[in-house]
PDB file of C-alpha atoms (C1' of nucleotides) in Angstrom:
ATOM      1  CA  MET G  29     100.247 135.606  53.859  1.00  0.00           C
ATOM      2  CA  ASP G  30     101.054 138.451  56.217  1.00  0.00           C
ATOM      3  CA  VAL G  31     103.977 138.417  58.643  1.00  0.00           C
ATOM      4  CA  GLY G  32     101.562 139.713  61.272  1.00  0.00           C
ATOM      5  CA  LEU G  33     100.112 136.230  61.509  1.00  0.00           C
ATOM      6  CA  GLN G  34     103.443 134.699  62.500  1.00  0.00           C
ATOM      7  CA  LEU G  35     104.145 137.484  64.975  1.00  0.00           C
ATOM      8  CA  THR G  36     100.783 137.273  66.714  1.00  0.00           C
ATOM      9  CA  ALA G  37     101.016 133.486  66.730  1.00  0.00           C
ATOM     10  CA  LEU G  38     104.419 133.502  68.439  1.00  0.00           C
ATOM     11  CA  ALA G  39     103.679 136.434  70.726  1.00  0.00           C
ATOM     12  CA  ASP G  40     101.676 134.249  73.106  1.00  0.00           C
ATOM     13  CA  PRO G  41     103.873 132.333  75.616  1.00  0.00           C
ATOM     14  CA  THR G  42     101.639 129.265  75.690  1.00  0.00           C
ATOM     15  CA  ARG G  43     101.646 129.098  71.918  1.00  0.00           C
ATOM     16  CA  ARG G  44     105.421 129.442  71.886  1.00  0.00           C
ATOM     17  CA  THR G  45     105.859 126.437  74.180  1.00  0.00           C
ATOM     18  CA  ILE G  46     103.416 124.403  72.104  1.00  0.00           C
ATOM     19  CA  TYR G  47     105.372 125.350  69.031  1.00  0.00           C
ATOM     20  CA  GLU G  48     108.622 124.410  70.763  1.00  0.00           C
ATOM     21  CA  LEU G  49     107.195 120.991  71.574  1.00  0.00           C
ATOM     22  CA  ILE G  50     106.149 120.424  67.974  1.00  0.00           C
ATOM     23  CA  ARG G  51     109.436 121.764  66.702  1.00  0.00           C
ATOM     24  CA  HIS G  52     111.235 119.265  68.931  1.00  0.00           C
ATOM     25  CA  SER G  53     109.172 116.381  67.591  1.00  0.00           C
ATOM     26  CA  SER G  54     105.896 116.082  65.717  1.00  0.00           C
ATOM     27  CA  SER G  55     103.088 115.113  68.056  1.00  0.00           C
ATOM     28  CA  SER G  56      99.367 114.544  68.275  1.00  0.00           C
ATOM     29  CA  VAL G  57      96.981 116.892  70.042  1.00  0.00           C
ATOM     30  CA  ARG G  58      96.735 114.458  72.931  1.00  0.00           C
ATOM     31  CA  GLU G  59     100.474 114.265  73.424  1.00  0.00           C
ATOM     32  CA  LEU G  60     100.656 118.039  73.418  1.00  0.00           C
ATOM     33  CA  THR G  61      97.759 118.386  75.844  1.00  0.00           C
ATOM     34  CA  ASP G  62      99.382 115.921  78.255  1.00  0.00           C
ATOM     35  CA  GLN G  63     102.454 118.152  78.437  1.00  0.00           C
ATOM     36  CA  MET G  64     100.436 121.326  78.964  1.00  0.00           C
ATOM     37  CA  PRO G  65      98.531 122.674  81.969  1.00  0.00           C
ATOM     38  CA  ILE G  66      95.571 123.643  79.763  1.00  0.00           C
ATOM     39  CA  SER G  67      92.601 121.796  78.297  1.00  0.00           C
ATOM     40  CA  GLN G  68      92.538 119.985  74.978  1.00  0.00           C
ATOM     41  CA  PRO G  69      90.283 122.518  73.249  1.00  0.00           C
ATOM     42  CA  ALA G  70      92.665 125.280  74.269  1.00  0.00           C
ATOM     43  CA  VAL G  71      95.500 123.370  72.622  1.00  0.00           C
ATOM     44  CA  SER G  72      93.434 122.869  69.490  1.00  0.00           C
ATOM     45  CA  GLN G  73      92.698 126.579  69.320  1.00  0.00           C
ATOM     46  CA  HIS G  74      96.364 127.423  69.613  1.00  0.00           C
ATOM     47  CA  LEU G  75      97.149 124.893  66.906  1.00  0.00           C
ATOM     48  CA  GLN G  76      94.568 126.570  64.712  1.00  0.00           C
ATOM     49  CA  VAL G  77      96.380 129.894  65.075  1.00  0.00           C
ATOM     50  CA  LEU G  78      99.789 128.331  64.472  1.00  0.00           C
ATOM     51  CA  SER G  79      98.412 126.516  61.452  1.00  0.00           C
ATOM     52  CA  SER G  80      96.875 129.572  59.802  1.00  0.00           C
ATOM     53  CA  ALA G  81     100.204 131.309  60.311  1.00  0.00           C
ATOM     54  CA  GLY G  82     101.917 128.569  58.316  1.00  0.00           C
ATOM     55  CA  LEU G  83     104.018 127.513  61.290  1.00  0.00           C
ATOM     56  CA  VAL G  84     102.620 123.985  61.643  1.00  0.00           C
ATOM     57  CA  THR G  85     100.808 121.494  59.456  1.00  0.00           C
ATOM     58  CA  ALA G  86      98.498 118.632  60.397  1.00  0.00           C
ATOM     59  CA  THR G  87      98.537 115.155  58.870  1.00  0.00           C
ATOM     60  CA  PRO G  88      95.702 112.793  59.889  1.00  0.00           C
ATOM     61  CA  MET G  89      96.863 109.445  61.262  1.00  0.00           C
ATOM     62  CA  GLY G  90      93.826 107.351  61.997  1.00  0.00           C
ATOM     63  CA  THR G  91      91.817 109.099  64.678  1.00  0.00           C
ATOM     64  CA  ARG G  92      94.687 111.392  65.535  1.00  0.00           C
ATOM     65  CA  ARG G  93      96.182 114.417  63.868  1.00  0.00           C
ATOM     66  CA  ILE G  94      99.954 114.694  63.904  1.00  0.00           C
ATOM     67  CA  TYR G  95     101.191 118.264  63.958  1.00  0.00           C
ATOM     68  CA  SER G  96     104.592 119.050  62.485  1.00  0.00           C
ATOM     69  CA  ALA G  97     106.638 122.217  62.144  1.00  0.00           C
ATOM     70  CA  ASP G  98     106.246 123.896  58.754  1.00  0.00           C
ATOM     71  CA  PRO G  99     109.288 125.767  57.394  1.00  0.00           C
ATOM     72  CA  GLU G 100     107.097 128.104  55.344  1.00  0.00           C
ATOM     73  CA  GLY G 101     105.922 130.365  58.142  1.00  0.00           C
ATOM     74  CA  VAL G 102     109.387 130.585  59.661  1.00  0.00           C
ATOM     75  CA  ALA G 103     110.834 131.436  56.267  1.00  0.00           C
ATOM     76  CA  LEU G 104     108.499 134.397  55.920  1.00  0.00           C
ATOM     77  CA  LEU G 105     109.238 135.597  59.425  1.00  0.00           C
ATOM     78  CA  ARG G 106     112.946 135.190  58.911  1.00  0.00           C
ATOM     79  CA  ALA G 107     112.911 137.127  55.653  1.00  0.00           C
ATOM     80  CA  TRP G 108     111.026 139.974  57.299  1.00  0.00           C
ATOM     81  CA  VAL G 109     113.340 140.138  60.307  1.00  0.00           C
ATOM     82  CA  ASP G 110     116.359 140.071  58.005  1.00  0.00           C
ATOM     83  CA  THR G 111     115.203 143.102  56.029  1.00  0.00           C
ATOM     84  CA  LEU G 112     114.448 144.737  59.356  1.00  0.00           C
ATOM     85  CA  TRP G 113     117.937 143.984  60.533  1.00  0.00           C
ATOM     86  CA  ASP G 114     119.587 145.354  57.412  1.00  0.00           C
ATOM     87  CA  ASP G 115     117.540 148.542  57.451  1.00  0.00           C
ATOM     88  CA  VAL G 116     118.123 149.186  61.130  1.00  0.00           C
ATOM     89  CA  LEU G 117     121.862 148.655  60.772  1.00  0.00           C
ATOM     90  CA  ASP G 118     121.941 150.999  57.803  1.00  0.00           C
ATOM     91  CA  SER G 119     119.896 153.648  59.571  1.00  0.00           C
ATOM     92  CA  PHE G 120     122.085 153.245  62.626  1.00  0.00           C
ATOM     93  CA  ALA G 121     125.263 153.710  60.616  1.00  0.00           C
ATOM     94  CA  ARG G 122     123.911 156.805  58.849  1.00  0.00           C
ATOM     95  CA  ARG G 123     122.827 158.299  62.173  1.00  0.00           C
ATOM     96  CA  ALA G 124     126.228 157.648  63.726  1.00  0.00           C
ATOM     97  CA  SER G 125     128.111 159.265  60.845  1.00  0.00           C
ATOM     98  CA  LYS G 126     125.937 162.373  61.032  1.00  0.00           C
ATOM     99  CA  GLU G 127     126.373 162.767  64.764  1.00  0.00           C
ATOM    100  CA  GLN G 128     130.135 162.607  64.410  1.00  0.00           C
ATOM    101  CA  PRO G 129     130.807 164.207  61.033  1.00  0.00           C
ATOM    102  CA  GLN G 130     134.465 164.718  62.017  1.00  0.00           C
TER     103      GLN G 130
ATOM    104  CA  MET S  12     115.631 140.416  77.985  1.00  0.00           C
ATOM    105  CA  ASP S  13     113.080 137.960  76.661  1.00  0.00           C
ATOM    106  CA  VAL S  14     112.299 137.532  72.979  1.00  0.00           C
ATOM    107  CA  GLY S  15     108.641 137.563  73.958  1.00  0.00           C
ATOM    108  CA  LEU S  16     108.918 141.315  74.426  1.00  0.00           C
ATOM    109  CA  GLN S  17     109.952 141.868  70.830  1.00  0.00           C
ATOM    110  CA  LEU S  18     107.296 139.516  69.530  1.00  0.00           C
ATOM    111  CA  THR S  19     104.444 141.088  71.488  1.00  0.00           C
ATOM    112  CA  ALA S  20     105.713 144.541  70.579  1.00  0.00           C
ATOM    113  CA  LEU S  21     105.711 143.789  66.860  1.00  0.00           C
ATOM    114  CA  ALA S  22     102.543 141.711  66.899  1.00  0.00           C
ATOM    115  CA  ASP S  23     100.365 144.814  67.038  1.00  0.00           C
ATOM    116  CA  PRO S  24      99.771 146.367  63.569  1.00  0.00           C
ATOM    117  CA  THR S  25      99.707 149.943  64.847  1.00  0.00           C
ATOM    118  CA  ARG S  26     102.967 149.409  66.670  1.00  0.00           C
ATOM    119  CA  ARG S  27     104.486 147.880  63.548  1.00  0.00           C
ATOM    120  CA  THR S  28     103.666 150.964  61.473  1.00  0.00           C
ATOM    121  CA  ILE S  29     105.029 153.243  64.188  1.00  0.00           C
ATOM    122  CA  TYR S  30     108.176 151.176  64.218  1.00  0.00           C
ATOM    123  CA  GLU S  31     108.367 151.343  60.428  1.00  0.00           C
ATOM    124  CA  LEU S  32     108.152 155.139  60.592  1.00  0.00           C
ATOM    125  CA  ILE S  33     110.953 155.316  63.151  1.00  0.00           C
ATOM    126  CA  ARG S  34     113.005 152.791  61.248  1.00  0.00           C
ATOM    127  CA  HIS S  35     112.654 154.962  58.161  1.00  0.00           C
ATOM    128  CA  SER S  36     113.819 158.045  60.024  1.00  0.00           C
ATOM    129  CA  SER S  37     114.115 159.025  63.665  1.00  0.00           C
ATOM    130  CA  SER S  38     111.236 161.239  64.719  1.00  0.00           C
ATOM    131  CA  SER S  39     109.654 162.989  67.665  1.00  0.00           C
ATOM    132  CA  VAL S  40     106.408 161.881  69.253  1.00  0.00           C
ATOM    133  CA  ARG S  41     104.624 164.771  67.573  1.00  0.00           C
ATOM    134  CA  GLU S  42     105.861 163.856  64.113  1.00  0.00           C
ATOM    135  CA  LEU S  43     104.748 160.287  64.672  1.00  0.00           C
ATOM    136  CA  THR S  44     101.351 161.325  65.991  1.00  0.00           C
ATOM    137  CA  ASP S  45     100.772 163.552  62.945  1.00  0.00           C
ATOM    138  CA  GLN S  46     101.230 160.555  60.677  1.00  0.00           C
ATOM    139  CA  MET S  47      98.927 158.329  62.722  1.00  0.00           C
ATOM    140  CA  PRO S  48      95.144 158.237  63.113  1.00  0.00           C
ATOM    141  CA  ILE S  49      95.452 157.859  66.891  1.00  0.00           C
ATOM    142  CA  SER S  50      96.008 160.230  69.797  1.00  0.00           C
ATOM    143  CA  GLN S  51      99.373 161.337  71.162  1.00  0.00           C
ATOM    144  CA  PRO S  52      99.045 159.360  74.418  1.00  0.00           C
ATOM    145  CA  ALA S  53      98.347 156.237  72.403  1.00  0.00           C
ATOM    146  CA  VAL S  54     101.556 156.806  70.452  1.00  0.00           C
ATOM    147  CA  SER S  55     103.490 157.344  73.669  1.00  0.00           C
ATOM    148  CA  GLN S  56     102.158 154.101  75.078  1.00  0.00           C
ATOM    149  CA  HIS S  57     103.194 152.197  71.973  1.00  0.00           C
ATOM    150  CA  LEU S  58     106.623 153.800  72.177  1.00  0.00           C
ATOM    151  CA  GLN S  59     106.866 152.618  75.758  1.00  0.00           C
ATOM    152  CA  VAL S  60     106.269 149.039  74.661  1.00  0.00           C
ATOM    153  CA  LEU S  61     108.737 149.307  71.779  1.00  0.00           C
ATOM    154  CA  SER S  62     111.285 150.861  74.104  1.00  0.00           C
ATOM    155  CA  SER S  63     111.069 148.200  76.791  1.00  0.00           C
ATOM    156  CA  ALA S  64     111.513 145.637  74.034  1.00  0.00           C
ATOM    157  CA  GLY S  65     114.789 147.270  73.059  1.00  0.00           C
ATOM    158  CA  LEU S  66     113.486 148.155  69.606  1.00  0.00           C
ATOM    159  CA  VAL S  67     113.699 151.941  69.953  1.00  0.00           C
ATOM    160  CA  THR S  68     115.583 154.428  72.116  1.00  0.00           C
ATOM    161  CA  ALA S  69     114.691 157.982  73.063  1.00  0.00           C
ATOM    162  CA  THR S  70     117.110 160.906  73.144  1.00  0.00           C
ATOM    163  CA  PRO S  71     115.765 164.197  74.593  1.00  0.00           C
ATOM    164  CA  MET S  72     116.171 167.206  72.293  1.00  0.00           C
ATOM    165  CA  GLY S  73     114.904 170.258  74.091  1.00  0.00           C
ATOM    166  CA  THR S  74     111.244 169.775  74.781  1.00  0.00           C
ATOM    167  CA  ARG S  75     111.007 166.888  72.366  1.00  0.00           C
ATOM    168  CA  ARG S  76     112.112 163.282  72.504  1.00  0.00           C
ATOM    169  CA  ILE S  77     113.586 161.841  69.345  1.00  0.00           C
ATOM    170  CA  TYR S  78     112.925 158.132  68.945  1.00  0.00           C
ATOM    171  CA  SER S  79     115.379 156.063  66.925  1.00  0.00           C
ATOM    172  CA  ALA S  80     115.549 152.405  65.956  1.00  0.00           C
ATOM    173  CA  ASP S  81     117.740 150.351  68.270  1.00  0.00           C
ATOM    174  CA  PRO S  82     119.621 147.401  66.729  1.00  0.00           C
ATOM    175  CA  GLU S  83     119.687 145.527  70.034  1.00  0.00           C
ATOM    176  CA  GLY S  84     116.088 144.310  70.068  1.00  0.00           C
ATOM    177  CA  VAL S  85     116.212 143.293  66.418  1.00  0.00           C
ATOM    178  CA  ALA S  86     119.440 141.417  67.023  1.00  0.00           C
ATOM    179  CA  LEU S  87     117.810 139.336  69.730  1.00  0.00           C
ATOM    180  CA  LEU S  88     114.772 138.637  67.594  1.00  0.00           C
ATOM    181  CA  ARG S  89     116.914 137.771  64.632  1.00  0.00           C
ATOM    182  CA  ALA S  90     119.066 135.360  66.633  1.00  0.00           C
ATOM    183  CA  TRP S  91     115.974 133.618  67.959  1.00  0.00           C
ATOM    184  CA  VAL S  92     114.359 133.297  64.534  1.00  0.00           C
ATOM    185  CA  ASP S  93     117.605 131.988  63.096  1.00  0.00           C
ATOM    186  CA  THR S  94     117.851 129.152  65.614  1.00  0.00           C
ATOM    187  CA  LEU S  95     114.190 128.491  64.921  1.00  0.00           C
ATOM    188  CA  TRP S  96     114.924 128.320  61.222  1.00  0.00           C
ATOM    189  CA  ASP S  97     117.854 125.946  61.622  1.00  0.00           C
ATOM    190  CA  ASP S  98     115.955 123.604  63.930  1.00  0.00           C
ATOM    191  CA  VAL S  99     112.879 123.525  61.742  1.00  0.00           C
ATOM    192  CA  LEU S 100     114.918 122.792  58.642  1.00  0.00           C
ATOM    193  CA  ASP S 101     116.740 120.028  60.474  1.00  0.00           C
ATOM    194  CA  SER S 102     113.545 118.532  61.836  1.00  0.00           C
ATOM    195  CA  PHE S 103     111.999 118.786  58.389  1.00  0.00           C
ATOM    196  CA  ALA S 104     114.899 116.981  56.773  1.00  0.00           C
ATOM    197  CA  ARG S 105     114.858 114.206  59.359  1.00  0.00           C
ATOM    198  CA  ARG S 106     111.116 113.762  58.908  1.00  0.00           C
ATOM    199  CA  ALA S 107     111.463 113.621  55.140  1.00  0.00           C
ATOM    200  CA  SER S 108     114.211 110.989  55.262  1.00  0.00           C
ATOM    201  CA  LYS S 109     112.139 108.794  57.584  1.00  0.00           C
ATOM    202  CA  GLU S 110     109.011 109.008  55.475  1.00  0.00           C
ATOM    203  CA  GLN S 111     110.931 107.879  52.422  1.00  0.00           C
ATOM    204  CA  PRO S 112     113.531 105.458  53.786  1.00  0.00           C
ATOM    205  CA  GLN S 113     113.904 103.920  50.313  1.00  0.00           C
TER     206      GLN S 113
ATOM    207  C1'  DC V  30     107.865 185.638  84.073  1.00  0.00           C
ATOM    208  C1'  DC V  31     104.141 184.036  81.385  1.00  0.00           C
ATOM    209  C1'  DT V  32     102.690 181.390  77.688  1.00  0.00           C
ATOM    210  C1'  DA V  33     102.937 177.708  74.443  1.00  0.00           C
ATOM    211  C1'  DT V  34     104.552 173.300  73.007  1.00  0.00           C
ATOM    212  C1'  DT V  35     105.819 168.733  73.852  1.00  0.00           C
ATOM    213  C1'  DG V  36     105.211 164.377  75.879  1.00  0.00           C
ATOM    214  C1'  DA V  37     104.345 161.297  79.761  1.00  0.00           C
ATOM    215  C1'  DT V  38     100.857 159.518  83.179  1.00  0.00           C
ATOM    216  C1'  DA V  39      96.209 158.535  85.233  1.00  0.00           C
ATOM    217  C1'  DG V  40      91.725 156.893  84.895  1.00  0.00           C
ATOM    218  C1'  DG V  41      88.023 154.848  82.343  1.00  0.00           C
ATOM    219  C1'  DT V  42      85.814 152.372  78.335  1.00  0.00           C
ATOM    220  C1'  DC V  43      85.381 148.728  75.102  1.00  0.00           C
ATOM    221  C1'  DA V  44      86.871 144.987  72.045  1.00  0.00           C
ATOM    222  C1'  DT V  45      89.794 141.102  71.671  1.00  0.00           C
ATOM    223  C1'  DG V  46      91.578 136.824  72.884  1.00  0.00           C
ATOM    224  C1'  DG V  47      92.706 132.917  75.878  1.00  0.00           C
ATOM    225  C1'  DC V  48      90.480 129.796  78.748  1.00  0.00           C
ATOM    226  C1'  DT V  49      86.735 126.881  80.340  1.00  0.00           C
ATOM    227  C1'  DT V  50      82.831 123.159  79.897  1.00  0.00           C
ATOM    228  C1'  DA V  51      79.728 120.942  76.775  1.00  0.00           C
ATOM    229  C1'  DT V  52      78.947 118.734  72.636  1.00  0.00           C
ATOM    230  C1'  DG V  53      79.450 116.591  68.014  1.00  0.00           C
ATOM    231  C1'  DA V  54      82.018 114.083  64.410  1.00  0.00           C
ATOM    232  C1'  DT V  55      85.134 110.531  62.955  1.00  0.00           C
ATOM    233  C1'  DA V  56      87.940 106.546  63.100  1.00  0.00           C
ATOM    234  C1'  DA V  57      89.554 102.331  65.601  1.00  0.00           C
ATOM    235  C1'  DG V  58      88.960  98.259  68.486  1.00  0.00           C
ATOM    236  C1'  DT V  59      86.000  94.462  70.424  1.00  0.00           C
TER     237       DT V  59
ATOM    238  C1'  DA P   6      76.865  97.454  65.919  1.00  0.00           C
ATOM    239  C1'  DC P   7      78.709  99.501  70.239  1.00  0.00           C
ATOM    240  C1'  DT P   8      81.920 101.535  72.762  1.00  0.00           C
ATOM    241  C1'  DT P   9      86.146 104.208  73.187  1.00  0.00           C
ATOM    242  C1'  DA P  10      89.541 107.574  71.932  1.00  0.00           C
ATOM    243  C1'  DT P  11      90.751 111.638  69.537  1.00  0.00           C
ATOM    244  C1'  DC P  12      89.930 116.114  68.023  1.00  0.00           C
ATOM    245  C1'  DA P  13      87.330 120.187  66.457  1.00  0.00           C
ATOM    246  C1'  DT P  14      83.627 123.511  67.256  1.00  0.00           C
ATOM    247  C1'  DA P  15      80.242 126.305  70.042  1.00  0.00           C
ATOM    248  C1'  DA P  16      79.073 129.295  73.711  1.00  0.00           C
ATOM    249  C1'  DG P  17      80.244 131.882  77.610  1.00  0.00           C
ATOM    250  C1'  DC P  18      83.496 134.050  81.037  1.00  0.00           C
ATOM    251  C1'  DC P  19      87.029 137.088  82.278  1.00  0.00           C
ATOM    252  C1'  DA P  20      91.530 139.368  82.057  1.00  0.00           C
ATOM    253  C1'  DT P  21      94.289 142.004  79.124  1.00  0.00           C
ATOM    254  C1'  DG P  22      95.324 145.632  76.164  1.00  0.00           C
ATOM    255  C1'  DA P  23      94.470 149.402  72.923  1.00  0.00           C
ATOM    256  C1'  DC P  24      92.259 153.534  72.801  1.00  0.00           C
ATOM    257  C1'  DC P  25      90.203 157.828  74.574  1.00  0.00           C
ATOM    258  C1'  DT P  26      90.045 162.459  77.457  1.00  0.00           C
ATOM    259  C1'  DA P  27      92.024 165.009  81.107  1.00  0.00           C
ATOM    260  C1'  DT P  28      95.915 166.521  83.391  1.00  0.00           C
ATOM    261  C1'  DC P  29     100.693 167.515  84.842  1.00  0.00           C
ATOM    262  C1'  DA P  30     105.886 168.320  84.235  1.00  0.00           C
ATOM    263  C1'  DA P  31     109.360 170.364  81.703  1.00  0.00           C
ATOM    264  C1'  DT P  32     111.572 173.087  78.280  1.00  0.00           C
ATOM    265  C1'  DA P  33     111.673 177.009  74.995  1.00  0.00           C
ATOM    266  C1'  DG P  34     110.555 181.563  73.524  1.00  0.00           C
ATOM    267  C1'  DG P  35     108.161 186.010  73.759  1.00  0.00           C
TER     268       DG P  35
END
DNA sequence: CCTATTGATAGGTCATGGCTTATGATAAGT
DNA sequence: ACTTATCATAAGCCATGACCTATCAATAGG
């Protein structure tokens, strides 16, 4: 699983708000659609992207599918950003010490 | 400064590799272009996006512009992902305790 | 000065992706 | 069984964005 999937999934504003809704409380596709200014298929497509990024999971409940936030995708993203953070800080510190060797 | 800028900036694979190069060591546009299979204008455009996301900064050195990693953008991204992580974990725990009330 | 190097900007092309409507599949209620 | 509700998939449309070539501004060096 590539971190690019999480980044592209969360890069879209509409997908971010959908994800925020799910993160707030697990909901069905209908509930999500009712809170969005877009069509139901559009929501389903966004959910597909979020799902393949490991950010949400679907559990069938009768005729509905309840989408919940999945920690897995966030964990991957978080790990990547953390290494990024460490490296950038390190590189920043090295650069600063070289600019002002005195 | 919106976190969407960082996400869209890092969502593109080419831009991620450019950012990785800069993160590894500050470089000029020419150095970056020489390590990339794309044209110099394309690199400049990517640098523009990374710059407006607060991920890199440019410092003129003669006729060249040295691009360096900027901690600011990463800090914002990291903060956002961290709150995401906490909320998702919390929501996950609550969901788990409700599913198995026994 | 004149030339060469560096890098940003403009304009144009093409693929990608986000949205729509239409349709099909599945499960629940009467 | 029939209808209704929910959701996914298909096909098509259109804006966005990633790339190109061409060009210009600015600095450095002969």
